CSV table of C-alpha atoms in Angstrom, one decimal:
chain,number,residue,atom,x,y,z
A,1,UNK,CA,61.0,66.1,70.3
A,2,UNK,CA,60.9,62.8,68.8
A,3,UNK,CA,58.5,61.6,66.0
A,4,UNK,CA,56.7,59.0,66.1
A,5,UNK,CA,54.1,57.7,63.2
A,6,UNK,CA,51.0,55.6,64.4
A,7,UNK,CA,49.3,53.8,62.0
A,8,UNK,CA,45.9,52.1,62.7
A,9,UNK,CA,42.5,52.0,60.7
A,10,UNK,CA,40.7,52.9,63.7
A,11,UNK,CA,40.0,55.4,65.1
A,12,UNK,CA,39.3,54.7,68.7
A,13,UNK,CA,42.7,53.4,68.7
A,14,UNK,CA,44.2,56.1,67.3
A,15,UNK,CA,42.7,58.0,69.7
A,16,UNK,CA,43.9,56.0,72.8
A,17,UNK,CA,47.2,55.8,71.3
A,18,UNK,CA,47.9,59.6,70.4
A,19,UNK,CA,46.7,60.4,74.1
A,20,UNK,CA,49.1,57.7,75.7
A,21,UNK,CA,52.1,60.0,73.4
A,22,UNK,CA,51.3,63.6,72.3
A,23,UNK,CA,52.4,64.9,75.5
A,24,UNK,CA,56.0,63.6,74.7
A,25,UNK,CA,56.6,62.8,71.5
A,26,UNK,CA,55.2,64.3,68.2
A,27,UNK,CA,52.8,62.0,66.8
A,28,UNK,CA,52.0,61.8,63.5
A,29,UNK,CA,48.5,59.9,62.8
A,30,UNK,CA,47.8,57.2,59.7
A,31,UNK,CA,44.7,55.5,59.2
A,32,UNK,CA,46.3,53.0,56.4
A,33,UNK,CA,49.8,51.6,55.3
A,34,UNK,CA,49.6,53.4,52.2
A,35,UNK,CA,49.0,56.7,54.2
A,36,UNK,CA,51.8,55.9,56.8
A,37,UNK,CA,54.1,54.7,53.7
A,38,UNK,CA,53.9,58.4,52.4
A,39,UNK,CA,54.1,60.3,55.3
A,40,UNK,CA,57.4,58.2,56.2
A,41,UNK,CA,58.7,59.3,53.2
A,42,UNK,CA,58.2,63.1,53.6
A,43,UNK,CA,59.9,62.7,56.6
A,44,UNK,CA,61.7,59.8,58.7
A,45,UNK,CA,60.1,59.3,62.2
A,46,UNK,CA,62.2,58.0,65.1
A,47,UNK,CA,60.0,55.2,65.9
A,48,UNK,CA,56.4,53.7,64.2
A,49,UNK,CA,53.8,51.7,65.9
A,50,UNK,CA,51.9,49.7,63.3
A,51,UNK,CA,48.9,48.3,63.7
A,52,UNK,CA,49.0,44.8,62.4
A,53,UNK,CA,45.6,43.8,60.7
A,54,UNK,CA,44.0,47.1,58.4
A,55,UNK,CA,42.4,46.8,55.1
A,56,UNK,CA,44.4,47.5,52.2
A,57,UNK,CA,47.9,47.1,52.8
A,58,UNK,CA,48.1,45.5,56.3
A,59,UNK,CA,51.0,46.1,58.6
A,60,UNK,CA,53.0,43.0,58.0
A,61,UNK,CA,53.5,44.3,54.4
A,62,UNK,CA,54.4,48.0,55.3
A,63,UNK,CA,57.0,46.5,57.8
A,64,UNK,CA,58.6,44.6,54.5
A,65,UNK,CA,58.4,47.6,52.4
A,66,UNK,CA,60.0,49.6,55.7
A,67,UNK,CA,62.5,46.8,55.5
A,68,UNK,CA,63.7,47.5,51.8
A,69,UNK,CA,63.7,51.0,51.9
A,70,UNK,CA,67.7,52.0,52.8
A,71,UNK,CA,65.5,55.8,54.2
A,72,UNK,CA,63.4,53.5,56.7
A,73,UNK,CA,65.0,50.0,57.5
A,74,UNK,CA,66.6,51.6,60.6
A,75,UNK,CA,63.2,53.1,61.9
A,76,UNK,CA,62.4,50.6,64.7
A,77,UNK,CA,58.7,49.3,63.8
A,78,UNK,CA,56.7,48.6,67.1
A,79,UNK,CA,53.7,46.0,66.3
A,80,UNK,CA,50.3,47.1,67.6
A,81,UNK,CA,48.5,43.4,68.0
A,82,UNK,CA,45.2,42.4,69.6
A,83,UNK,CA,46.5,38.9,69.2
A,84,UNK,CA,48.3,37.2,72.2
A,85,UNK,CA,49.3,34.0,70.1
A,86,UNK,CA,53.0,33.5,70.6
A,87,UNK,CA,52.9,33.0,66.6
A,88,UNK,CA,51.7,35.9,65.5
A,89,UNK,CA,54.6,37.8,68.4
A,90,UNK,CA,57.3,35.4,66.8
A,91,UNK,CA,56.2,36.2,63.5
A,92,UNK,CA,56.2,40.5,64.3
A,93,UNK,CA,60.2,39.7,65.8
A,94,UNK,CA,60.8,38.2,62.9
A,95,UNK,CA,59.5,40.7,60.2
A,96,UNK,CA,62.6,43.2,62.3
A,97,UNK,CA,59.9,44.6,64.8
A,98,UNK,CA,61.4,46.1,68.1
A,99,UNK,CA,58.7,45.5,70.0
A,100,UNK,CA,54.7,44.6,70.3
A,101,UNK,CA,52.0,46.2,72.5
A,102,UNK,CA,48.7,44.1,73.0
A,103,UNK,CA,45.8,46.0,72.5
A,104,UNK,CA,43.6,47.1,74.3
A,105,UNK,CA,46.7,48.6,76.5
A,106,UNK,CA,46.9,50.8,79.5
A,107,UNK,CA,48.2,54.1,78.3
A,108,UNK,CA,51.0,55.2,80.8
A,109,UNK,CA,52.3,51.4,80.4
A,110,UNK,CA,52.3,51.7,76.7
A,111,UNK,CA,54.1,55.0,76.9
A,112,UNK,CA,56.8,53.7,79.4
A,113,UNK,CA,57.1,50.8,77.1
A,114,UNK,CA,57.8,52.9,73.5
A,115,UNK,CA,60.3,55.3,75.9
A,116,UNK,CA,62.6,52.2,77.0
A,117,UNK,CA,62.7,51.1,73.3
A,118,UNK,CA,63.9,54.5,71.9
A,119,UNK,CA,66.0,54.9,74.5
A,120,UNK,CA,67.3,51.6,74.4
A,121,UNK,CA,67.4,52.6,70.3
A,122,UNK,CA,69.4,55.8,71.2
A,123,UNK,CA,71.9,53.6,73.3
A,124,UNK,CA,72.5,51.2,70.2
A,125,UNK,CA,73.3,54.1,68.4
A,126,UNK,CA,76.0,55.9,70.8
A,127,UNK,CA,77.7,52.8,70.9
A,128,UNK,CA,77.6,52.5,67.0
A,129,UNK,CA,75.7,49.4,67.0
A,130,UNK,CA,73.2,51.0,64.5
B,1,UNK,CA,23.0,61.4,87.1
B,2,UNK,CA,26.1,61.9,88.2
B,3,UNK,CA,29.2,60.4,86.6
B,4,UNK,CA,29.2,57.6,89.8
B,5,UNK,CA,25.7,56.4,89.0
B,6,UNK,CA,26.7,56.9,85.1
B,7,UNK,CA,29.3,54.5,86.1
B,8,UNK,CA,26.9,51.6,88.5
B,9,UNK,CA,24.6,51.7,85.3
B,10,UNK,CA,26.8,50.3,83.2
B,11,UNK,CA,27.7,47.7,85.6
B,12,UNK,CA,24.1,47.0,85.8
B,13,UNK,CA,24.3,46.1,82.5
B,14,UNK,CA,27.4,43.7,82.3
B,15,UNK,CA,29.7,46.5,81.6
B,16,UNK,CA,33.7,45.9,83.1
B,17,UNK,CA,33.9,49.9,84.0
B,18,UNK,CA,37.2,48.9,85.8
B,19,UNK,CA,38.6,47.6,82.7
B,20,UNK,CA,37.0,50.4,80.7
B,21,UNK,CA,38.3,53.5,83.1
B,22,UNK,CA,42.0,52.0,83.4
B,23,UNK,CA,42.6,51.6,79.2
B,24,UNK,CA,41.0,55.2,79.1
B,25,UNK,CA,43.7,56.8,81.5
B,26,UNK,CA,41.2,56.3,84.4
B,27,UNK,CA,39.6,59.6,83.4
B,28,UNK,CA,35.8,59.6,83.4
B,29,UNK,CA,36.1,62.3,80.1
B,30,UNK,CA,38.4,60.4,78.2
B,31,UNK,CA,35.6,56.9,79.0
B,32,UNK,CA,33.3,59.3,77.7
B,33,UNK,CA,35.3,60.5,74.1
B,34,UNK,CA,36.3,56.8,73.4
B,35,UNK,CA,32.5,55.9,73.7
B,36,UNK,CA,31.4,58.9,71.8
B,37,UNK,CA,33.6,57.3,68.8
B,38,UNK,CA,31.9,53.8,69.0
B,39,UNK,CA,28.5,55.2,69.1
B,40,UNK,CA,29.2,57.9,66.3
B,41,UNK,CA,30.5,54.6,64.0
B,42,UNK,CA,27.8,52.6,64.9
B,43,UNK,CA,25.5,53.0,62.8
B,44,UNK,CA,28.3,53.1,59.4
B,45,UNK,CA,30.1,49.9,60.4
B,46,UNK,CA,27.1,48.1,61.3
B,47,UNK,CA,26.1,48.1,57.4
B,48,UNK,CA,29.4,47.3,56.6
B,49,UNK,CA,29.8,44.4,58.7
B,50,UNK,CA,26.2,43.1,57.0
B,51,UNK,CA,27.2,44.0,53.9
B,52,UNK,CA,30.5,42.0,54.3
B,53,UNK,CA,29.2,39.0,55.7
B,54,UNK,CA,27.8,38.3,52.8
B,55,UNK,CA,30.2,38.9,50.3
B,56,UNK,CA,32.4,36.7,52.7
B,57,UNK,CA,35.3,39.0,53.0
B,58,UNK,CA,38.3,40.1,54.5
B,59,UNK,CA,37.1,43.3,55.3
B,60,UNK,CA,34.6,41.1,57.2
B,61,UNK,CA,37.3,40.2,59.6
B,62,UNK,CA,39.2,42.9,59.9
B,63,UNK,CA,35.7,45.2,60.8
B,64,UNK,CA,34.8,42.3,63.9
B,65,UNK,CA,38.6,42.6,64.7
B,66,UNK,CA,38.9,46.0,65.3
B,67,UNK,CA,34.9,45.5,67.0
B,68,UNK,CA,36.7,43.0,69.4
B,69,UNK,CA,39.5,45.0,70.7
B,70,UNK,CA,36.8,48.6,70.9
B,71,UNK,CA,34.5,46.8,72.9
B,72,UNK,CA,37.0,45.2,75.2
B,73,UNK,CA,39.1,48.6,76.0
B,74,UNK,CA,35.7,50.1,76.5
B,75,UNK,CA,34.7,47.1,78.5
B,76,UNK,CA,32.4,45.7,76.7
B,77,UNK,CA,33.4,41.9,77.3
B,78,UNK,CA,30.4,40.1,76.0
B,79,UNK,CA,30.7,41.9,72.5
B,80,UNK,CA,33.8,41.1,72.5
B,81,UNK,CA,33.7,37.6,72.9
B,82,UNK,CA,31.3,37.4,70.4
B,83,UNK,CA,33.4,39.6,67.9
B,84,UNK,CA,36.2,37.5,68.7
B,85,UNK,CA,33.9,34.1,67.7
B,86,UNK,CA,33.0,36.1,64.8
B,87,UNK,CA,36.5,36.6,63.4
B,88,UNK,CA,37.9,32.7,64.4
B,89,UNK,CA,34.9,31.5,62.1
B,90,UNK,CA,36.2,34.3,58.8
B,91,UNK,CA,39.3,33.4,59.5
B,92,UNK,CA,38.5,29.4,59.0
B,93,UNK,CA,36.1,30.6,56.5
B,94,UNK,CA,33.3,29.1,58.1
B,95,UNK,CA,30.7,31.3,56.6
B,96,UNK,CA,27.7,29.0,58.3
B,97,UNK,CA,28.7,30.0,61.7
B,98,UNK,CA,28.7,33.9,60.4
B,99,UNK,CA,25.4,33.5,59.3
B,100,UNK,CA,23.7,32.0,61.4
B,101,UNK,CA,24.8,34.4,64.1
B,102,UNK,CA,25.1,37.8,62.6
B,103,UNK,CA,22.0,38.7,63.9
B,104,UNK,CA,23.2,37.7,67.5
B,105,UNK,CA,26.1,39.9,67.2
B,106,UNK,CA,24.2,42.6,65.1
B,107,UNK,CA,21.8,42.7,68.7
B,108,UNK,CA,24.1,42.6,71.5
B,109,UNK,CA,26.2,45.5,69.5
B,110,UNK,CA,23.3,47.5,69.3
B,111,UNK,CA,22.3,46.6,73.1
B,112,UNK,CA,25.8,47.6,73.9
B,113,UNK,CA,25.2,51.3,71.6
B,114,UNK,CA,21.5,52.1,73.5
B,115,UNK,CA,23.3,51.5,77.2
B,116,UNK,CA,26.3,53.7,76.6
B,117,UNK,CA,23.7,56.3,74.8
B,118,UNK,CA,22.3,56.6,78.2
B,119,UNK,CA,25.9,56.3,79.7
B,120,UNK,CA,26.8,59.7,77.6
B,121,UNK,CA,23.2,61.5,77.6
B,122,UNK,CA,22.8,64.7,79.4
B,123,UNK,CA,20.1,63.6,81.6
């Protein structure tokens, strides 16, 4: 079963976005970037979706850190975004994300959604791309 | 009341149960659980957000940002809209507007909490 890490400061979201997942994936919850930061490092998920504006250390910055780590800068990083501004999407792209999901979402769309990027991440990787 | 009347009272009072029921998996228990967490933080981030508005903080926009997206999935539009006005003016740091309607967005929050109270109560 793949892993998946979902980081989001709240909890109504977190909830939402474990029930769109648990039933395929294991999910593994974090309510900051610090908290997601650590549980990355005791062990590398196959995907993260990462809420984008949290107190403390806000998504933008975990997806650097992610970036500069040689353990997590293959994990693809899927942007969790209330914002529908084209910027802020250009800007997730360019930080390395995968993907974005607006929030609120649909579950069953946002769990078609993370399945087509893994397996499209799983396709990269038989052809040796990654 | 049954979970059909449940439902025609809060369109009665301006909520989008359509909206609400499809982000919640269009199950009428998992409505219910998502609006058991916004009532349960109620009370907590409601002193936070006063508490930040003063201090003029970031923490003041993330709190109406995340108040924003769980009123809309829950279909609370009106809330929402005035969340999202909320955190445009922190964001421009236009602490006048914040102040001069945190009490409007302090109400309709707690208008929105007293309706789904009677959404989730046993009677």
């Amino acid at each position: 079963m793949k892993k998946i890490v979902i980081v989001d400061d709240e909890m109504m979201n977190l909830v939402l976005e474990e029930h769109a997942l648990a039933d395929e994936y294991q999910v593994i919850c974090a309510t900051s970037g610090e908290e997601a930061l650590k549980a990355m490092n005791r062990e590398v998920p196959d995907l993260v979706l990462l809420d984008i504006e949290m107190p403390g250390m806000d998504g933008k910055t975990v997806a650097r850190i992610m970036k500069e780590d040689d353990r997590l800068k293959e994990v693809p990083i899927v942007f969790l975004t209330a914002d529908s501004d084209p910027d802020t999407q250009i800007e997730c792209l360019k930080l390395g994300a995968e993907d974005f999901v607006i929030k609120p979402f649909v579950p069953i769309l946002m769990k078609k959604r993370i399945g087509r990027i893994l397996e499209y991440i799983d396709l990269r990787k038989d052809k040796g791309i990654i | 009341m049954k979970d059909k009347e449940r439902l025609e009272y809060l369109k009665q009072h301006e909520i989008n149960t359509d909206a609400g029921m499809k982000y919640a998996d269009d199950s009428m228990e998992f409505y219910k659980q998502l609006i058991h967490i916004f009532l349960e933080e109620f009370t907590i981030k409601k002193r936070t957000a006063e508490a930040e508005a003063k201090k003029k903080s970031r923490e003041y926009t993330i709190l109406v940002h995340g108040l924003k997206n769980n009123a809309k999935a829950l279909g609370a539009d009106k809330l929402s809209e005035i969340a999202y006005e909320h955190e445009k003016a922190s964001k421009r740091e236009d602490f006048g507007y914040i102040e001069e309607n945190l009490i409007s967005l302090l109400s309709s929050w707690e208008e929105t909490v007293n309706v789904f109270k009677v959404f989730v109560s046993e009677k």
